[in-house]
Short mmCIF file of C-alpha atoms in Angstrom, two decimals:
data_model
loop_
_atom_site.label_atom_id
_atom_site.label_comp_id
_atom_site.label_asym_id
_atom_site.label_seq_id
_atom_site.Cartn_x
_atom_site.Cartn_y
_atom_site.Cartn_z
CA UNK C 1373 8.86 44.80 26.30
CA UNK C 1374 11.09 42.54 28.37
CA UNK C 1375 8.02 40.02 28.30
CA UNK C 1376 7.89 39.97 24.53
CA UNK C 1377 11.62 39.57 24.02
CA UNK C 1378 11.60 36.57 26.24
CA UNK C 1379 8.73 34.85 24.11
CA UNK C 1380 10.68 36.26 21.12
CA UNK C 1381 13.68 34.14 22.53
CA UNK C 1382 11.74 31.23 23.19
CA UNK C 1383 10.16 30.63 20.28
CA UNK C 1384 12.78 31.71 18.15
CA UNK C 1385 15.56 29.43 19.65
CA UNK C 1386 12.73 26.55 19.98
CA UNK C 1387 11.13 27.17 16.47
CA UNK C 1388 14.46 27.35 14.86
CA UNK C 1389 15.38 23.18 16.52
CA UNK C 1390 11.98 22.10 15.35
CA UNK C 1391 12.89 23.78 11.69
CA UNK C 1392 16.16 21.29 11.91
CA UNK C 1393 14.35 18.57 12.67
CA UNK C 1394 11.80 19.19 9.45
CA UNK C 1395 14.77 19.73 7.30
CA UNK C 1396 16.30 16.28 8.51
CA UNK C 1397 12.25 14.73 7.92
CA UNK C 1398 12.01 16.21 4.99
CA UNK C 1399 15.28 15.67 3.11
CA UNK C 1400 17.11 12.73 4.23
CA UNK C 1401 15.81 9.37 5.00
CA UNK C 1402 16.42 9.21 8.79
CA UNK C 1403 13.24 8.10 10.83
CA UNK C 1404 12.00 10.08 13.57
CA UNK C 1405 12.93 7.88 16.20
CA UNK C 1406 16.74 8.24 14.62
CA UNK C 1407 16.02 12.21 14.96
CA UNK C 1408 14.51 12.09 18.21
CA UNK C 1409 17.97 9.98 19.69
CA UNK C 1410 20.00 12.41 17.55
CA UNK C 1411 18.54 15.63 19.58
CA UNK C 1412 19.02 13.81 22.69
CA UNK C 1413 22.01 13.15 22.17
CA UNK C 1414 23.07 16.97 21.29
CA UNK C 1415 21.54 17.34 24.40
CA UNK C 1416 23.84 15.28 26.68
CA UNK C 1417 26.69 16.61 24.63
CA UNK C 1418 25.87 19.96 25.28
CA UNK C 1419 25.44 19.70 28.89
CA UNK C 1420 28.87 17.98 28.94
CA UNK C 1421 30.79 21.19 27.62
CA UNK C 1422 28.54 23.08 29.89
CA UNK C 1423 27.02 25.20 26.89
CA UNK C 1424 23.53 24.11 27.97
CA UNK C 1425 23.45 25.93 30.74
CA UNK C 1426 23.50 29.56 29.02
CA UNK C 1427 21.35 29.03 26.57
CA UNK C 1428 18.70 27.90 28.85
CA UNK C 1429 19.67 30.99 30.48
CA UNK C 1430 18.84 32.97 27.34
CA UNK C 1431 15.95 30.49 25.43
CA UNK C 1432 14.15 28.88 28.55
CA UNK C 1433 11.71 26.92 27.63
CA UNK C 1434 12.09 27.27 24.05
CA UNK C 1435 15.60 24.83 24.97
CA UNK C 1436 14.43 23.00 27.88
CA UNK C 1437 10.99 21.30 26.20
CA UNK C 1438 12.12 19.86 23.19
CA UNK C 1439 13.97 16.54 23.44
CA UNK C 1440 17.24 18.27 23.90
CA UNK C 1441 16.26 19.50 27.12
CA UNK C 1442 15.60 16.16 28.06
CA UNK C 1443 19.12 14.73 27.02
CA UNK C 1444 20.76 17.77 28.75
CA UNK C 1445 18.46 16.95 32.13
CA UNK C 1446 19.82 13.04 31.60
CA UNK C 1447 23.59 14.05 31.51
CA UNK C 1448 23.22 16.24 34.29
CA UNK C 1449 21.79 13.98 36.28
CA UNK C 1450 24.60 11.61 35.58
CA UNK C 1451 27.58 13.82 36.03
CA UNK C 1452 26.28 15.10 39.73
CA UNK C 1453 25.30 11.55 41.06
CA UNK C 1454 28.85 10.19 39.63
CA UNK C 1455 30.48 13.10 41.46
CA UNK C 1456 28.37 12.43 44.93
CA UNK C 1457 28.43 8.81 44.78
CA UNK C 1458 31.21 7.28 42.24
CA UNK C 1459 31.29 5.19 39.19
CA UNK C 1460 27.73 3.67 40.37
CA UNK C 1461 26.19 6.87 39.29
CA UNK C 1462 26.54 6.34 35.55
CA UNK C 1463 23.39 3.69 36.07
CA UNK C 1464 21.62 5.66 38.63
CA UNK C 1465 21.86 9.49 37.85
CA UNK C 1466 20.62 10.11 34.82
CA UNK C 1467 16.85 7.57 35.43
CA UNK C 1468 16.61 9.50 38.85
CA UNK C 1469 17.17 13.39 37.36
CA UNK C 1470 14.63 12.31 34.60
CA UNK C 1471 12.55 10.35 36.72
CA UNK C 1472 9.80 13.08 36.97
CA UNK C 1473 9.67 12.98 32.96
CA UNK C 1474 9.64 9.93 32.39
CA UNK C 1475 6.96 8.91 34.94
CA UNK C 1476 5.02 11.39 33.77
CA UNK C 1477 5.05 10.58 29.71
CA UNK C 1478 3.84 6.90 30.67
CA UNK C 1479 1.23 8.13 33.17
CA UNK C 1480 -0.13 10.29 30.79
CA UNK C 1481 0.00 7.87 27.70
CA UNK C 1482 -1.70 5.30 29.26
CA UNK C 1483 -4.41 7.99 30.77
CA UNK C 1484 -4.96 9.43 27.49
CA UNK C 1485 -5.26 6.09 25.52
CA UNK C 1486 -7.94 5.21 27.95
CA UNK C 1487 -9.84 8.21 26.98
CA UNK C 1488 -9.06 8.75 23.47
CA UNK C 1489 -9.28 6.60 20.09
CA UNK C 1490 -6.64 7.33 17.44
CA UNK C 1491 -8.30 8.55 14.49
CA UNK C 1492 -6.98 8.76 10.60
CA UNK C 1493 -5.30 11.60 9.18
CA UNK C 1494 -6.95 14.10 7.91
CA UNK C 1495 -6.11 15.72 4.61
CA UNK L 966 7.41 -49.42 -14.45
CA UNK L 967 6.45 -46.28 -13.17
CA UNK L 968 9.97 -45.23 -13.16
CA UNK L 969 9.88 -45.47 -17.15
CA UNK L 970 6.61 -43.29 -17.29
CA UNK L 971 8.74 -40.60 -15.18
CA UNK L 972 11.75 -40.78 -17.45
CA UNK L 973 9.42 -40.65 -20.38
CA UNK L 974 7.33 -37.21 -19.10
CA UNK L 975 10.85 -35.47 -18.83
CA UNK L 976 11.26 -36.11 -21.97
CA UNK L 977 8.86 -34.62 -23.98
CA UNK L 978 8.40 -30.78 -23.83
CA UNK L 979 4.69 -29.67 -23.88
CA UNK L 980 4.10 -26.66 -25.16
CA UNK L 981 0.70 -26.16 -24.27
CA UNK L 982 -1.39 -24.39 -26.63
CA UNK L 983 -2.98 -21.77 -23.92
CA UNK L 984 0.36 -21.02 -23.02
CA UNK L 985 1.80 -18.48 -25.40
CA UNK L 986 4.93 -17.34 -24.26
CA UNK L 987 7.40 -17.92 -21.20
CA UNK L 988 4.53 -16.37 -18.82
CA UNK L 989 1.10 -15.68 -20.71
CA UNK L 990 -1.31 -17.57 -20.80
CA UNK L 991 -4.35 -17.17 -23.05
CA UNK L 992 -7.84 -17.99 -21.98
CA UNK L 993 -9.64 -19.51 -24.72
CA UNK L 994 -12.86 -19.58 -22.72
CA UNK L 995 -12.50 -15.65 -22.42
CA UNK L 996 -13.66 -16.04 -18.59
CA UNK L 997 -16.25 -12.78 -18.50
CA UNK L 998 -16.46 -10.16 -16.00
CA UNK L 999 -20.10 -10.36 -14.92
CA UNK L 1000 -20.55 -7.60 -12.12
CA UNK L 1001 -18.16 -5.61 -10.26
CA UNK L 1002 -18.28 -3.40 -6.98
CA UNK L 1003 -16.13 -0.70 -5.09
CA UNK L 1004 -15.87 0.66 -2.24
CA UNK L 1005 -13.99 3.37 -0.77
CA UNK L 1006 -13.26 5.56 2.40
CA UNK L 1007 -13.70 9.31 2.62
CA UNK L 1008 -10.84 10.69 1.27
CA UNK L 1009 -11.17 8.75 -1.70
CA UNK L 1010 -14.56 9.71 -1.69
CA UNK L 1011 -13.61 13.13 -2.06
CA UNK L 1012 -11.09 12.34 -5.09
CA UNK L 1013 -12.23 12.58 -8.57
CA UNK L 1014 -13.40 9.52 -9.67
CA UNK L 1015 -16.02 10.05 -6.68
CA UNK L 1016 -19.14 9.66 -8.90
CA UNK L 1017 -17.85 6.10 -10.24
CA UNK L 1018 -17.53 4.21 -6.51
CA UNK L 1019 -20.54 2.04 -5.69
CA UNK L 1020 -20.40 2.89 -1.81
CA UNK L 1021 -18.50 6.02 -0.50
CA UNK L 1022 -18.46 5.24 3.48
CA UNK L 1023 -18.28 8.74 5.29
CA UNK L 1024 -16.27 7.46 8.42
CA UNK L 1025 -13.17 4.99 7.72
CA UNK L 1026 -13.62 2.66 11.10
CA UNK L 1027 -16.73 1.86 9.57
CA UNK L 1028 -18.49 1.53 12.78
CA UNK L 1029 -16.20 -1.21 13.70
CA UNK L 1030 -13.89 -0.83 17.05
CA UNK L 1031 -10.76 -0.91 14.98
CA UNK L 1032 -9.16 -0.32 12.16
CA UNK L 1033 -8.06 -3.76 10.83
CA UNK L 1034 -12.20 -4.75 11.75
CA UNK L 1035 -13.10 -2.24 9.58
CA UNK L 1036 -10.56 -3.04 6.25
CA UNK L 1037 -12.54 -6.57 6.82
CA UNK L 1038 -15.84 -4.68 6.68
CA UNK L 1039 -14.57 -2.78 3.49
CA UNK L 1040 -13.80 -6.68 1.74
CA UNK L 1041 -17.24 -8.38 2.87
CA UNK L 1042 -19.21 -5.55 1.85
CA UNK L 1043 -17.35 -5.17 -1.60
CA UNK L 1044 -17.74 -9.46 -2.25
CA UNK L 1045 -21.15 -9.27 -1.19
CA UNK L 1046 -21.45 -6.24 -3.23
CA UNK L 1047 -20.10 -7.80 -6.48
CA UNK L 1048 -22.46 -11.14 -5.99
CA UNK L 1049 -26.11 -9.02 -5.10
CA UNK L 1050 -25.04 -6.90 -8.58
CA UNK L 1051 -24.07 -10.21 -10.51
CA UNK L 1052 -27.91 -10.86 -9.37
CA UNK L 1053 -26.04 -14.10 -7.41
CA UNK L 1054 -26.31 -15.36 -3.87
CA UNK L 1055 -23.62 -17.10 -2.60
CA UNK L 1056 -24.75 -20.71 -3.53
CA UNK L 1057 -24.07 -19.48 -6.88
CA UNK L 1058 -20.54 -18.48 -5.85
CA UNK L 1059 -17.92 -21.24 -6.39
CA UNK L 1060 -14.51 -19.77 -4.70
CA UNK L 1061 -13.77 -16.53 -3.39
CA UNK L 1062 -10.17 -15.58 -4.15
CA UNK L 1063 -8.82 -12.27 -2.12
CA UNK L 1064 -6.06 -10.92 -0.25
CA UNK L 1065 -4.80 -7.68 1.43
CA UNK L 1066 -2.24 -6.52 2.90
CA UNK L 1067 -2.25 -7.15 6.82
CA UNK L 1068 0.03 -9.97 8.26
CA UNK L 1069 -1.17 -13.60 7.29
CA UNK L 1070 -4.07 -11.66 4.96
CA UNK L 1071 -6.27 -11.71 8.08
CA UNK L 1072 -8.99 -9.43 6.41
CA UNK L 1073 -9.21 -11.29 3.58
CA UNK L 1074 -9.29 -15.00 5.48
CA UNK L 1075 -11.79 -13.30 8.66
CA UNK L 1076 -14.74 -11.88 5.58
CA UNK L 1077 -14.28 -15.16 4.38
CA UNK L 1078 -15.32 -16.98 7.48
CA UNK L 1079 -18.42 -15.31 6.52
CA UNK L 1080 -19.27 -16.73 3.40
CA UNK L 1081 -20.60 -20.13 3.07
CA UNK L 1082 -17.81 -21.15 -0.38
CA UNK L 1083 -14.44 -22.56 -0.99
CA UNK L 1084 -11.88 -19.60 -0.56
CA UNK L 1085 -7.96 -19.31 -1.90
CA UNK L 1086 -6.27 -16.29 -0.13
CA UNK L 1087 -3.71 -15.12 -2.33
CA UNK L 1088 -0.27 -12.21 -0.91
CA UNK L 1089 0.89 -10.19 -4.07
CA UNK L 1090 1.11 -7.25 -1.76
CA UNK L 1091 -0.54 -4.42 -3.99
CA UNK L 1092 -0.18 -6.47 -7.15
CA UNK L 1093 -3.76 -8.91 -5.37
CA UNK L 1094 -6.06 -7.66 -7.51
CA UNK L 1095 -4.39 -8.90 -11.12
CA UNK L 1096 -3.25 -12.09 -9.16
CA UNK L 1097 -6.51 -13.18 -8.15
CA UNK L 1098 -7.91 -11.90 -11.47
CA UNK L 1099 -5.47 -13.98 -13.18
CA UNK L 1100 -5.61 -16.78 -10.64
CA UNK L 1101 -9.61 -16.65 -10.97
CA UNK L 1102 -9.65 -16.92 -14.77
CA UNK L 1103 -7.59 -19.67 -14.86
CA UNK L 1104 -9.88 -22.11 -12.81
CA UNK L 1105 -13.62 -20.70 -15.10
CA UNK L 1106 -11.16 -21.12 -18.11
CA UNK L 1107 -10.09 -24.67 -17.33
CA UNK L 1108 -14.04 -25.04 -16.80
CA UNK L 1109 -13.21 -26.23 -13.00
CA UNK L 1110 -15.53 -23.21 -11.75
CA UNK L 1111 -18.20 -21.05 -12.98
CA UNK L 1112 -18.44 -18.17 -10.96
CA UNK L 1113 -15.98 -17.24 -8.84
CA UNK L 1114 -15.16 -13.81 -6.96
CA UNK L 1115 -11.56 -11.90 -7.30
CA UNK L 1116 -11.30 -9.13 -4.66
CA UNK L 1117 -8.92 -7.46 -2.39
CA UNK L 1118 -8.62 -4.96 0.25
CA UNK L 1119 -6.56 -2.49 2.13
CA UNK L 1120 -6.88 0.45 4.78
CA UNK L 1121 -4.99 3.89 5.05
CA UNK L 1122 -4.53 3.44 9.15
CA UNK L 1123 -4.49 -0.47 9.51
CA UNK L 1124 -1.49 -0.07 6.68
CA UNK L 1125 0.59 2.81 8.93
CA UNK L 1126 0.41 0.73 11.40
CA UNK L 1127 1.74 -2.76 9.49
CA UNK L 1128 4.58 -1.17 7.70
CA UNK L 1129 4.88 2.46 8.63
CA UNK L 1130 3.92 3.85 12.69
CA UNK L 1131 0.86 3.54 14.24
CA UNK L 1132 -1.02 6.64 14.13
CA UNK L 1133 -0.64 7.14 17.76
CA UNK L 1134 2.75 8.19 17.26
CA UNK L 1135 1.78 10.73 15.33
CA UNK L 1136 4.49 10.71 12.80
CA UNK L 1137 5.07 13.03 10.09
CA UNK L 1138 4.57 11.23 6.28
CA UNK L 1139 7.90 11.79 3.88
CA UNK L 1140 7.48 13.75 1.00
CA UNK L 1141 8.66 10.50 -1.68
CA UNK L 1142 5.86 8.76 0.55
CA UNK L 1143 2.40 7.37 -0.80
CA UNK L 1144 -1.10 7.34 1.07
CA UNK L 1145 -2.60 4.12 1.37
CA UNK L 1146 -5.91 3.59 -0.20
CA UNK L 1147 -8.81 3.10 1.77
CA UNK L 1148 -11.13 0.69 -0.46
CA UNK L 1149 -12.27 -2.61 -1.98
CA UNK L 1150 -13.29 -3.94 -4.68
CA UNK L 1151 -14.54 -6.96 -5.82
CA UNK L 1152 -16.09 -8.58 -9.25
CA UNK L 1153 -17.53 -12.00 -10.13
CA UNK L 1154 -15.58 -13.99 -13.02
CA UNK L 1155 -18.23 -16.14 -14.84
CA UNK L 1156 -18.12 -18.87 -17.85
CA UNK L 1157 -21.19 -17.03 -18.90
CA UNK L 1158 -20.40 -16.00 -22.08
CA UNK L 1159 -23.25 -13.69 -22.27
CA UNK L 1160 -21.39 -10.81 -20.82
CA UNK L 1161 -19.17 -8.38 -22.96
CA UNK L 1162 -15.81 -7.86 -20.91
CA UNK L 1163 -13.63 -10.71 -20.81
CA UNK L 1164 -10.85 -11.77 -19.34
CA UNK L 1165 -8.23 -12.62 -22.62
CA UNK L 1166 -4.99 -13.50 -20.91
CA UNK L 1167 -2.69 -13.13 -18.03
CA UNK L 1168 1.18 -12.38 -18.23
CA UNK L 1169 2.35 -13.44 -14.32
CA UNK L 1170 5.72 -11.67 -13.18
CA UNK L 1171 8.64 -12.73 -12.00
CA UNK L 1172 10.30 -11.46 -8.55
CA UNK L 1173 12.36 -8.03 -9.21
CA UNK L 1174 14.55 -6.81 -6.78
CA UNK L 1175 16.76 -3.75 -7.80
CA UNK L 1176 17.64 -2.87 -4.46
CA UNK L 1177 15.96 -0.35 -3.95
CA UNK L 1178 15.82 0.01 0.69
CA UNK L 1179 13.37 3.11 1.01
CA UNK L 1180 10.34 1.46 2.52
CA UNK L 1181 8.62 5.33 2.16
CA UNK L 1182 9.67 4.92 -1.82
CA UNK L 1183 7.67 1.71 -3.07
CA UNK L 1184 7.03 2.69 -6.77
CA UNK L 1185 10.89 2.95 -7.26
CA UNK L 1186 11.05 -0.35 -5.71
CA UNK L 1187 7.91 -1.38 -7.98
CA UNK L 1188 8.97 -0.16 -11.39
CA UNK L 1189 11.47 -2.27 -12.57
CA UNK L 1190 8.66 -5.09 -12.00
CA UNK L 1191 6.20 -4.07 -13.88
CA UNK L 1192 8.82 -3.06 -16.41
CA UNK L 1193 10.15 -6.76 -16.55
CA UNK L 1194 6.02 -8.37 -16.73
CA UNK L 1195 5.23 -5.52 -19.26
CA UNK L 1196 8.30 -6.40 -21.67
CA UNK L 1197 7.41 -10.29 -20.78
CA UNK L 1198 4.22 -9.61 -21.68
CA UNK L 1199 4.56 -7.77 -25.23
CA UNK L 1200 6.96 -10.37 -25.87
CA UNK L 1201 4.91 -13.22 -25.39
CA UNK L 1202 1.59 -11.54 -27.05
CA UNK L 1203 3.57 -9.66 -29.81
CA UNK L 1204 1.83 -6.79 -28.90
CA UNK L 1205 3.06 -3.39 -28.42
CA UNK L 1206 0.96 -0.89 -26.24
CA UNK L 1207 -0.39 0.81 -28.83
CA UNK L 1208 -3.09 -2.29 -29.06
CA UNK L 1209 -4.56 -0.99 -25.75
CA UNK L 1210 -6.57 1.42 -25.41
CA UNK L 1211 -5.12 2.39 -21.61
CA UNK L 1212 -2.08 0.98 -20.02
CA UNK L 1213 -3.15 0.39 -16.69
CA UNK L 1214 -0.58 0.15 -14.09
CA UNK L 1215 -1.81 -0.20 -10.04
CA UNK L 1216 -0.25 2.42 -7.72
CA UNK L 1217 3.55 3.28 -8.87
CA UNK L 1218 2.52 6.64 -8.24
CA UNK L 1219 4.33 9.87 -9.83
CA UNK L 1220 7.82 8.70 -8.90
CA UNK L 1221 7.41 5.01 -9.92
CA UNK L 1222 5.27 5.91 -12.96
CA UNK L 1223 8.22 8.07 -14.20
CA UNK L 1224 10.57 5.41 -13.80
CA UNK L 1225 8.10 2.88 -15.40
CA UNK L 1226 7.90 4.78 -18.44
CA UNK L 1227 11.75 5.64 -18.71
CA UNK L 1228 13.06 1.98 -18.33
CA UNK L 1229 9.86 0.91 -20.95
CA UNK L 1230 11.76 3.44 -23.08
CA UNK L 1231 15.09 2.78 -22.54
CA UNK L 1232 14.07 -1.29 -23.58
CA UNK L 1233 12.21 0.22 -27.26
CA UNK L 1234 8.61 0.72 -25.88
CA UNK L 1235 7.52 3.58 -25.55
CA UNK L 1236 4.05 3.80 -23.77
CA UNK L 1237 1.77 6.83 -24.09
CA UNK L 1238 -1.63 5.80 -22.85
CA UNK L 1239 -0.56 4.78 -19.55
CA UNK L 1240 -3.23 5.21 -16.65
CA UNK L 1241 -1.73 4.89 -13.01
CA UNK L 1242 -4.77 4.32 -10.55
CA UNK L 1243 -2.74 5.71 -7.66
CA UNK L 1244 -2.07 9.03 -9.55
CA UNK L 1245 -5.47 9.33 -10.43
CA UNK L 1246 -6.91 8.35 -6.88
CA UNK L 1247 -6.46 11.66 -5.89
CA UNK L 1248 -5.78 14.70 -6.74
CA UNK L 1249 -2.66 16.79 -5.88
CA UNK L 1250 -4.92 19.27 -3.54
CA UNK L 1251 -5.20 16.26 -1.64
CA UNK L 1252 -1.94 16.16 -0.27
CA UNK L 1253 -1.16 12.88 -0.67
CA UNK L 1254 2.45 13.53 -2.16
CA UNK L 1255 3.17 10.65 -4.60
CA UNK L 1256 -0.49 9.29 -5.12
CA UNK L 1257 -2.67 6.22 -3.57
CA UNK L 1258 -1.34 2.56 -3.03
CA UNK L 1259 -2.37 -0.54 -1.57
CA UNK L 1260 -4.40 -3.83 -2.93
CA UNK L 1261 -7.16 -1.28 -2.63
CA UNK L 1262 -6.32 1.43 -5.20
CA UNK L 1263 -6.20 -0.79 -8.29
CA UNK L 1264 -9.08 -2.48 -6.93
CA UNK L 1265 -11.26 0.05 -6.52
CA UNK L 1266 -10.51 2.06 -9.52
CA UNK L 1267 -10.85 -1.40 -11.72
CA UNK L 1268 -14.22 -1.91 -10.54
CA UNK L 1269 -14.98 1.68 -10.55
CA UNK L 1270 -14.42 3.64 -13.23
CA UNK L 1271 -12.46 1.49 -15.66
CA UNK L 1272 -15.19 -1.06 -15.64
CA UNK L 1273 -17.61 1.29 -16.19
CA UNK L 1274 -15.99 3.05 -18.87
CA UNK L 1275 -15.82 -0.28 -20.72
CA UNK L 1276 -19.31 -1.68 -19.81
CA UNK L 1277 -20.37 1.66 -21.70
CA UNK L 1278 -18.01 0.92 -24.36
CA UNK L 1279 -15.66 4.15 -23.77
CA UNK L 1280 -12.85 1.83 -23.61
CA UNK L 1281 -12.30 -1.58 -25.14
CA UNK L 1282 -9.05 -2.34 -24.21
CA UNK L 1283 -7.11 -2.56 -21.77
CA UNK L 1284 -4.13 -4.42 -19.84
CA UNK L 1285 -4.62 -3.92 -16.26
CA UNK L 1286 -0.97 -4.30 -14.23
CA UNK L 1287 -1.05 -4.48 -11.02
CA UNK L 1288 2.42 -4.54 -9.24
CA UNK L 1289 3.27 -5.39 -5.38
CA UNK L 1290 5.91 -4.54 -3.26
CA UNK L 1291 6.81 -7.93 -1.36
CA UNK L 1292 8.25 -6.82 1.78
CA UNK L 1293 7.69 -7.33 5.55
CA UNK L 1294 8.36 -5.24 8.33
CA UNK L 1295 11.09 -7.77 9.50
CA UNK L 1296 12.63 -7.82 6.29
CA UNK L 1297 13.01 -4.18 5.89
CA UNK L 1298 14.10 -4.02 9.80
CA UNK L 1299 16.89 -6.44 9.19
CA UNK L 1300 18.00 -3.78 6.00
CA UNK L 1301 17.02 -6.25 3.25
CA UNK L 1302 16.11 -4.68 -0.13
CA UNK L 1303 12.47 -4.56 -1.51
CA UNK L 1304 11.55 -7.36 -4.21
CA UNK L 1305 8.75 -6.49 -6.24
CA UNK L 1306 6.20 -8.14 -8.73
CA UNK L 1307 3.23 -7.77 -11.49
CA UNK L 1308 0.71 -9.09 -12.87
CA UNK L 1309 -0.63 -8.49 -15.79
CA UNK L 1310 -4.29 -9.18 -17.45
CA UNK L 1311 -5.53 -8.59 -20.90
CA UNK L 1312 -9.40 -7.26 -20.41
CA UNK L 1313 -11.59 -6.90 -23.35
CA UNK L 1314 -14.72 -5.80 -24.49
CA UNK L 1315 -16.58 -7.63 -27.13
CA UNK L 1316 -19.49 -6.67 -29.20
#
């Protein structure tokens, strides 16, 4: 039971940001990268008023892999290597807490493009 | 001396007689359509003019590494197609005229490289295929060439990624959005004047621009247009639609149809046998939200279909508008609006 209502929260709470983002697709004219930014940036503002933390407590996953996740990971970052090493951490902190993701999107893009063709869209 | 002979030409206005308007011309010759050819992908092989395309190709890279190889594929094979039906070989074949819609028309200039004629590459976005129709008739009207092909070209994925995202990115397609036409088509304009359908007269458009910025909206941005060429050209002609048998228009699609018809009705015409070829492309099962566009879907359905339907003598009449959206990726980047244009050509059947 506890299993199922930690999926439940998961893919509730991750569903439900994906159903924002097809609202914003679908009925206003802002491209995806504009959305993509946008979540990012609710991201790093959530982390700043510390109301990240608790619902990654509650969603998980269903928080932590969507872009969001990301911008809260970036902002972290940030804030701890400002308060360790100064102003100098603005620059460094967020690249090195996000270092893992990032490093790992580019490895796998260009590992994947070797292997892969794109193809049209289907129907 | 000279400077007399200058002062002298300003002076005079020439109205010549194959001009009958501000922007028709009339082709006393009647240029004649001699063979035609399509081609298409497989989604529009699936649509429901399927049994009217000459080639349905079952896999859109066309066995060609990419995309933009294969829209040149689509072009060659549709010329070529078009001269082997006219029962020509290229020696026969004057100029080739063609465009498309990649950056500096590269499919249309690469098939060319291919065939051993004179060539004019012509941009009027979507709007190619009654350019180089019109374009075409006016050099085997003025008797300069006999035979010469009109064709254009586009491709669903080699268009995403000029104006839209590369399908890598795997973006998500806007509802107001249209699907690109994968296809060709290509016919051969002759001075023979043993063939029925002929080429009457041309109305060429002027640049519209009613700033309209949605680059995922082009029949809005296309409408007022072909609105301004189709009032040009019942003004010029004296015509009023009713003379056609189908109003053809290229790929406004559902949106830019509706808007078509509204500001036709709002200037005293009101059109009811209007024929979009991007609303009939497909059909709405196939999810392709506001209908087909590109050079390609009035191309294809011309040669296809419409063609047909007159060769058997179904239709008689018709004006076939094509209308282009003339922006670039850089222009809509830097927030410009989207200028659009038409053509239009008067095709008849005779006999």
């Amino acid at each position: 039971m506890e299993t199922f209502l930690s999926y439940l929260a998961v893919f509730g709470v991750g569903g439900f940001i994906c159903l924002l983002g097809q609202i914003l697709i679908s009925k206003t004219k802002i491209t995806s990268a504009r959305i993509l930014v946008l979540f990012l940036l609710i991201g790093v503002v959530l982390e700043a008023f510390n109301i990240f933390t608790p619902i990654a407590d509650f969603a998980k996953s269903g928080i932590t892999v969507p872009i969001v996740g990301f911008g809260a990971t970036l902002a972290r970052g940030v804030i701890g290597a400002v308060k360790a090493k100064g102003l100098l951490g603005v620059f460094t902190g967020g690249l090195e807490a996000t270092a893992a993701g990032i490093a790992a999107a580019v490895g796998f893009a260009f590992l994947f493009s070797l292997i892969f063709r794109p193809k049209t869209k289907k129907d | 001396m000279k400077k007399k002979e200058q002062n002298d030409n300003i002076n005079i206005i020439i109205k010549h007689d194959k001009q009958y308007g501000n922007q028709t011309i009339y082709f006393k010759n009647s240029p004649s359509i001699k063979s035609f050819y399509s081609i298409v992908g497989p989604k529009e092989g699936k649509g429901p003019y399927k049994k009217y395309f000459d080639q349905i190709v079952k896999d859109d890279t066309f066995g060609e590494k990419t995309f933009e190889m294969a829209e040149r594929k689509f072009v060659e094979t549709a010329i070529k197609g078009a001269i082997a039906k006219a029962n020509f070989s290229i020696n026969d074949i004057d100029m080739i005229l063609s465009g498309d819609l990649l950056n500096q028309i590269i499919s249309s200039s690469f098939a060319a490289r291919t065939f051993d004629t004179a060539y004019l590459g012509l941009f009027g976005a979507c709007s190619t295929m009654a350019e180089s129709l019109a374009v075409g008739a006016l050099l085997v009207d003025g008797g300069y060439f006999n035979n010469v092909v009109c064709s254009t070209v586009s491709h669903f994925s080699s268009a995403e990624r000029q104006f839209r995202y590369p399908l890598e990115l795997g973006n998500q397609r806007t509802p107001a959005s249209q699907w690109t036409v994968t296809g060709s088509g290509a016919c051969v304009l002759s001075a023979n004047k043993k063939t029925k359908i002929k080429v009457k007269c041309a109305t060429f458009g002027k640049v519209v621009d009613y700033g309209i910025t949605d680059v995922n909206n082009m029949g809005a941005a296309m409408a007022p247009a072909a609105m301004s060429t189709a009032l040009a050209h019942f003004k010029d002609t004296k015509r009023d639609p009713s003379y056609y048998d189908l109003v053809v228009t290229g790929d406004l699609g559902v949106l830019g149809s509706e808007i078509f018809l509204e500001l036709m009705e709002q200037n005293g015409i009101k059109i009811n046998n209007h024929f979009d070829c991007g609303i009939e492309i497909f059909d709405e099962k196939q999810e392709t939200f506001m209908g087909g566009s590109g050079c390609g879907c009035s191309a294809s359905m011309l040669n296809s279909y419409i063609l047909q339907k007159m060769e058997e003598g179904e239709i008689n009449k018709i004006l076939f508008m094509a209308t282009g959206a003339l922006l670039s990726t850089t222009s809509s980047q830097q927030g410009e609006t989207i200028p659009g244009v038409a053509y239009a050509v008067a095709i008849e059947r005779e006999g």
